[in-house]
Amino acid sequence: MSPGNFHVRHLAVVGLGLMGGSMALALRLFADTITGVDPNPETQAYALEHQIVDCATDDLQAGVNNADAVILCAPVRTVIQLVRNRIGAYLRSNTLLIDIGSTKQDICEAMGRLPIGIHAIGGHPMTGKENSGIQASDAALYKDRPFVLCVTRRTTPATRLRALGLVEALGAIPFEMEAQRHDRVVATISHLPYLLSAALVATAATEADEDEAVWQLAAGGFRDMSRLAGSDIQMMGDILSTNTQAIAVLLAQFRVQMAMLEKMLIAHDDEKLAESLKPVRQQRIDWADKYSK
């Protein structure tokens, strides 16, 4: 099977939020039947009414036991629990199992313990929206976005080709890397920024207790820097708790950077401060020109 020939008779999508709903919509033409698994009856009803899925259920076993491919679109810790405790007994041999969790080491380790014959591979599409829930589903959500694939002990050459085919069907751009490397990278560009954003809002809130003008005058710069602090807490809690080591290392590095800036400020060493900020500015410009389109 080549990556360009992805097609399944029965696709099961576990978790029908923004990501799962968008996944089902994007793969509509590549699956004969799509079953959605979600505990929320209203979500199930919406998915059926808008033809996002063909069948909907809250019964995991019923939803996945006859599927050729299963995509886990639940929060990270939920995915880990499903893989460790239940789903292996429900899947047929040769079923493709992939998740879209934001951290990969714990999930890939759990996948590696699944029964032999299950084609399991970790996945993480680098995309999303401000709005959540199935009502925000978008078939183009994954198009032209990076989609990371991480091998497990249950990833065969055939698994890899099927996963690459799925990514191609979504219109996404595949990136293959080890789970540990993935988690370090996303800690740098996603998890650390979230904590810095939260710390900024907490600092501003403390100042605002003394002077309400903090909120009244806050504008574009604060809005851009604080946006991530509005992220869903349960989702971010799952992410942070499954990537603590990488995040802790990066927080330590960030504290070193802040300490150097603080030292130059206190010393009124304006020339040295400007010189230290020049390459940072250029790195940001270079990144935006090359990658942020």
Short mmCIF file of C-alpha atoms in Angstrom, two decimals:
data_model
loop_
_atom_site.label_atom_id
_atom_site.label_comp_id
_atom_site.label_asym_id
_atom_site.label_seq_id
_atom_site.Cartn_x
_atom_site.Cartn_y
_atom_site.Cartn_z
CA MET A 1 0.00 0.00 0.00
CA SER A 2 1.39 3.39 -0.95
CA PRO A 3 0.69 6.54 1.11
CA GLY A 4 -1.52 7.92 -1.65
CA ASN A 5 -3.99 5.01 -1.53
CA PHE A 6 -5.55 5.47 1.90
CA HIS A 7 -9.03 4.05 2.16
CA VAL A 8 -10.81 2.15 4.94
CA ARG A 9 -14.06 0.26 5.05
CA HIS A 10 -14.84 1.26 8.63
CA LEU A 11 -13.25 4.21 10.46
CA ALA A 12 -13.86 4.84 14.16
CA VAL A 13 -13.20 8.27 15.66
CA VAL A 14 -13.05 8.24 19.47
CA GLY A 15 -13.84 11.71 20.78
CA LEU A 16 -16.02 14.07 18.76
CA GLY A 17 -14.77 17.47 19.80
CA LEU A 18 -13.24 19.99 17.43
CA MET A 19 -10.36 17.71 16.48
CA GLY A 20 -12.35 14.49 16.18
CA GLY A 21 -15.22 16.12 14.32
CA SER A 22 -12.82 17.77 11.91
CA MET A 23 -11.00 14.46 11.44
CA ALA A 24 -14.25 12.70 10.52
CA LEU A 25 -15.20 15.45 8.07
CA ALA A 26 -11.78 15.47 6.43
CA LEU A 27 -11.80 11.69 5.95
CA ARG A 28 -15.38 11.45 4.66
CA LEU A 29 -14.29 10.53 1.14
CA PHE A 30 -11.75 7.96 2.35
CA ALA A 31 -14.01 5.77 4.52
CA ASP A 32 -17.10 3.77 3.60
CA THR A 33 -18.49 4.11 7.13
CA ILE A 34 -17.48 6.40 10.00
CA THR A 35 -18.48 5.65 13.58
CA GLY A 36 -18.11 8.32 16.24
CA VAL A 37 -17.60 7.39 19.89
CA ASP A 38 -18.42 10.07 22.44
CA PRO A 39 -20.05 10.06 25.91
CA ASN A 40 -22.15 13.19 25.23
CA PRO A 41 -25.60 12.45 23.72
CA GLU A 42 -25.90 16.00 22.36
CA THR A 43 -22.55 15.67 20.61
CA GLN A 44 -23.62 12.36 19.11
CA ALA A 45 -26.90 13.87 17.90
CA TYR A 46 -25.14 16.86 16.31
CA ALA A 47 -22.64 14.60 14.54
CA LEU A 48 -25.42 12.46 13.10
CA GLU A 49 -27.65 15.39 12.15
CA HIS A 50 -24.83 17.13 10.27
CA GLN A 51 -23.61 13.88 8.68
CA ILE A 52 -20.20 14.15 10.30
CA VAL A 53 -20.47 10.44 11.15
CA ASP A 54 -22.72 7.61 9.98
CA CYS A 55 -23.13 6.03 13.42
CA ALA A 56 -22.62 7.37 16.94
CA THR A 57 -22.34 5.63 20.29
CA ASP A 58 -21.02 6.01 23.82
CA ASP A 59 -19.94 2.34 23.86
CA LEU A 60 -16.23 2.12 23.07
CA GLN A 61 -16.26 -1.59 22.37
CA ALA A 62 -19.23 -1.38 20.02
CA GLY A 63 -17.71 1.60 18.24
CA VAL A 64 -14.27 0.15 17.50
CA ASN A 65 -14.48 -3.65 17.44
CA ASN A 66 -15.20 -3.90 13.72
CA ALA A 67 -13.10 -0.96 12.57
CA ASP A 68 -10.19 -1.08 10.14
CA ALA A 69 -8.77 2.16 11.54
CA VAL A 70 -9.31 3.87 14.90
CA ILE A 71 -8.31 7.46 15.69
CA LEU A 72 -8.17 8.49 19.35
CA CYS A 73 -9.12 12.17 19.58
CA ALA A 74 -9.49 12.40 23.36
CA PRO A 75 -7.39 14.29 25.96
CA VAL A 76 -3.91 12.85 26.55
CA ARG A 77 -4.57 11.15 29.88
CA THR A 78 -7.81 9.68 28.55
CA VAL A 79 -5.93 8.26 25.56
CA ILE A 80 -3.35 6.71 27.88
CA GLN A 81 -6.08 5.12 30.00
CA LEU A 82 -7.88 3.77 26.94
CA VAL A 83 -4.72 2.25 25.52
CA ARG A 84 -3.53 0.79 28.83
CA ASN A 85 -6.80 -0.56 30.13
CA ARG A 86 -9.31 -1.42 27.44
CA ILE A 87 -8.93 -0.83 23.78
CA GLY A 88 -6.46 -3.59 22.99
CA ALA A 89 -9.07 -6.23 23.77
CA TYR A 90 -11.61 -4.62 21.44
CA LEU A 91 -9.55 -4.29 18.25
CA ARG A 92 -9.15 -6.79 15.45
CA SER A 93 -5.72 -7.83 14.23
CA ASN A 94 -4.30 -5.46 11.59
CA THR A 95 -6.36 -2.51 12.84
CA LEU A 96 -4.58 0.83 12.44
CA LEU A 97 -4.60 2.71 15.76
CA ILE A 98 -3.43 6.31 15.89
CA ASP A 99 -3.97 9.12 18.35
CA ILE A 100 -3.67 12.90 18.05
CA GLY A 101 -2.46 13.68 21.58
CA SER A 102 -0.24 16.69 22.25
CA THR A 103 2.43 14.64 24.07
CA LYS A 104 3.77 11.38 22.77
CA GLN A 105 6.17 9.52 25.08
CA ASP A 106 3.60 8.12 27.52
CA ILE A 107 1.11 7.31 24.77
CA CYS A 108 3.69 5.59 22.56
CA GLU A 109 4.98 3.58 25.52
CA ALA A 110 1.43 2.40 26.26
CA MET A 111 0.83 1.59 22.60
CA GLY A 112 3.96 -0.54 22.59
CA ARG A 113 2.31 -2.89 25.08
CA LEU A 114 -0.78 -3.55 22.96
CA PRO A 115 -1.36 -7.05 21.56
CA ILE A 116 0.84 -8.00 18.63
CA GLY A 117 -1.07 -7.48 15.40
CA ILE A 118 -2.46 -4.04 16.24
CA HIS A 119 -0.82 -1.43 14.03
CA ALA A 120 -0.27 1.39 16.54
CA ILE A 121 1.50 4.69 15.90
CA GLY A 122 1.50 8.00 17.74
CA GLY A 123 0.32 11.15 16.02
CA HIS A 124 0.10 14.87 16.73
CA PRO A 125 -1.38 17.35 14.24
CA MET A 126 -0.08 20.86 14.91
CA THR A 127 -3.34 22.71 14.42
CA GLY A 128 -6.41 23.92 16.28
CA LYS A 129 -8.89 26.74 16.77
CA GLU A 130 -9.92 29.19 19.44
CA ASN A 131 -13.36 27.55 19.53
CA SER A 132 -13.85 24.00 20.78
CA GLY A 133 -16.60 21.42 20.42
CA ILE A 134 -18.02 19.56 17.46
CA GLN A 135 -19.92 22.66 16.31
CA ALA A 136 -16.55 24.17 15.34
CA SER A 137 -15.56 21.16 13.19
CA ASP A 138 -13.79 22.08 9.96
CA ALA A 139 -12.81 19.66 7.19
CA ALA A 140 -9.88 21.93 6.29
CA LEU A 141 -8.48 22.11 9.84
CA TYR A 142 -5.56 19.78 9.06
CA LYS A 143 -4.83 20.98 5.54
CA ASP A 144 -1.24 22.16 5.03
CA ARG A 145 -0.50 21.79 8.74
CA PRO A 146 2.33 19.66 10.21
CA PHE A 147 1.28 16.21 11.42
CA VAL A 148 3.91 14.46 13.55
CA LEU A 149 4.13 10.65 13.52
CA CYS A 150 6.00 8.75 16.25
CA VAL A 151 6.72 5.04 15.95
CA THR A 152 5.95 2.56 18.72
CA ARG A 153 6.89 -1.09 19.31
CA ARG A 154 3.70 -1.93 17.41
CA THR A 155 4.62 0.14 14.34
CA THR A 156 5.47 -2.02 11.32
CA PRO A 157 6.48 -0.78 7.85
CA ALA A 158 2.86 -1.33 6.83
CA THR A 159 1.68 0.74 9.82
CA ARG A 160 3.91 3.60 8.77
CA LEU A 161 2.62 3.56 5.19
CA ARG A 162 -1.00 3.51 6.34
CA ALA A 163 -0.37 6.39 8.72
CA LEU A 164 1.37 8.41 6.02
CA GLY A 165 -1.59 7.71 3.76
CA LEU A 166 -3.98 9.02 6.41
CA VAL A 167 -1.93 12.19 6.83
CA GLU A 168 -1.90 12.68 3.06
CA ALA A 169 -5.66 12.15 2.90
CA LEU A 170 -6.05 14.95 5.46
CA GLY A 171 -3.96 17.25 3.29
CA ALA A 172 -1.47 17.60 6.16
CA ILE A 173 2.35 17.58 6.06
CA PRO A 174 3.95 14.52 7.72
CA PHE A 175 6.89 14.86 10.12
CA GLU A 176 8.39 11.64 11.47
CA MET A 177 10.37 11.80 14.72
CA GLU A 178 10.95 9.93 17.97
CA ALA A 179 8.46 10.54 20.77
CA GLN A 180 11.09 11.98 23.13
CA ARG A 181 12.27 14.49 20.56
CA HIS A 182 8.68 15.46 19.79
CA ASP A 183 7.92 16.16 23.44
CA ARG A 184 11.02 18.32 23.85
CA VAL A 185 10.15 20.33 20.72
CA VAL A 186 6.52 20.95 21.66
CA ALA A 187 7.54 21.81 25.22
CA THR A 188 9.63 24.60 23.69
CA ILE A 189 7.07 26.01 21.27
CA SER A 190 3.77 25.25 23.01
CA HIS A 191 3.90 24.19 26.66
CA LEU A 192 6.48 26.72 27.87
CA PRO A 193 4.66 29.59 26.09
CA TYR A 194 1.43 28.57 27.84
CA LEU A 195 3.05 28.77 31.28
CA LEU A 196 4.70 32.09 30.46
CA SER A 197 1.36 33.45 29.27
CA ALA A 198 -0.31 32.29 32.50
CA ALA A 199 2.46 33.85 34.58
CA LEU A 200 2.07 37.14 32.71
CA VAL A 201 -1.68 37.28 33.41
CA ALA A 202 -1.11 36.38 37.07
CA THR A 203 1.47 39.20 37.36
CA ALA A 204 -0.87 41.66 35.67
CA ALA A 205 -3.72 40.62 37.96
CA THR A 206 -1.57 41.30 41.03
CA GLU A 207 -0.72 44.75 39.73
CA ALA A 208 -4.35 45.39 38.81
CA ASP A 209 -5.34 44.79 42.43
CA GLU A 210 -3.42 47.99 43.17
CA ASP A 211 -4.32 49.90 40.01
CA GLU A 212 -7.28 49.01 37.75
CA ALA A 213 -5.70 50.99 34.92
CA VAL A 214 -3.66 47.86 34.17
CA TRP A 215 -6.75 46.26 32.64
CA GLN A 216 -8.11 49.49 31.21
CA LEU A 217 -4.94 50.26 29.25
CA ALA A 218 -4.02 46.71 28.22
CA ALA A 219 -3.99 46.48 24.42
CA GLY A 220 -2.41 44.58 21.54
CA GLY A 221 0.87 43.55 23.13
CA PHE A 222 -0.80 42.19 26.26
CA ARG A 223 -3.55 40.54 24.21
CA ASP A 224 -1.03 38.71 22.03
CA MET A 225 1.17 37.63 24.93
CA SER A 226 -1.72 36.53 27.16
CA ARG A 227 -3.84 34.64 24.62
CA LEU A 228 -2.60 31.19 25.62
CA ALA A 229 -3.61 31.77 29.25
CA GLY A 230 -7.20 31.36 28.08
CA SER A 231 -6.61 27.75 26.98
CA ASP A 232 -8.74 24.95 28.37
CA ILE A 233 -7.33 24.04 31.80
CA GLN A 234 -8.20 20.34 31.67
CA MET A 235 -6.54 19.98 28.28
CA MET A 236 -3.42 21.86 29.38
CA GLY A 237 -3.33 19.96 32.67
CA ASP A 238 -3.20 16.70 30.72
CA ILE A 239 -0.41 18.04 28.54
CA LEU A 240 1.69 19.46 31.38
CA SER A 241 1.38 16.36 33.54
CA THR A 242 2.64 14.12 30.73
CA ASN A 243 5.62 16.28 29.73
CA THR A 244 6.93 17.59 33.04
CA GLN A 245 10.60 16.74 32.59
CA ALA A 246 11.03 18.55 29.27
CA ILE A 247 9.04 21.55 30.52
CA ALA A 248 11.06 21.77 33.74
CA VAL A 249 14.34 21.87 31.78
CA LEU A 250 13.03 24.65 29.55
CA LEU A 251 11.70 26.66 32.48
CA ALA A 252 15.18 26.54 33.99
CA GLN A 253 16.66 27.80 30.72
CA PHE A 254 14.07 30.56 30.59
CA ARG A 255 14.95 31.66 34.14
CA VAL A 256 18.58 31.98 33.05
CA GLN A 257 17.55 34.21 30.14
CA MET A 258 15.39 36.38 32.40
CA ALA A 259 18.16 36.66 34.99
CA MET A 260 20.60 37.93 32.36
CA LEU A 261 18.12 40.54 31.15
CA GLU A 262 17.36 41.58 34.73
CA LYS A 263 21.07 41.98 35.47
CA MET A 264 21.56 44.27 32.48
CA LEU A 265 18.49 46.33 33.39
CA ILE A 266 19.55 46.83 36.99
CA ALA A 267 23.07 47.74 35.88
CA HIS A 268 21.67 50.26 33.35
CA ASP A 269 23.86 48.62 30.75
CA ASP A 270 21.76 49.85 27.83
CA GLU A 271 24.37 49.09 25.19
CA LYS A 272 24.79 45.47 26.28
CA LEU A 273 21.04 45.03 26.54
CA ALA A 274 20.53 46.30 23.00
CA GLU A 275 23.30 44.05 21.69
CA SER A 276 21.75 41.00 23.37
CA LEU A 277 18.32 41.77 21.91
CA LYS A 278 19.49 42.29 18.30
CA PRO A 279 20.04 38.59 17.46
CA VAL A 280 16.78 37.67 19.17
CA ARG A 281 14.89 40.14 17.02
CA GLN A 282 16.59 38.78 13.89
CA GLN A 283 15.79 35.17 14.84
CA ARG A 284 12.12 36.08 15.21
CA ILE A 285 12.11 37.84 11.82
CA ASP A 286 13.89 34.92 10.14
CA TRP A 287 11.42 32.40 11.59
CA ALA A 288 8.43 34.46 10.46
CA ASP A 289 9.86 34.86 6.95
CA LYS A 290 10.72 31.18 6.48
CA TYR A 291 8.12 29.21 8.43
CA SER A 292 5.21 31.36 9.60
CA LYS A 293 3.09 31.74 6.48
#
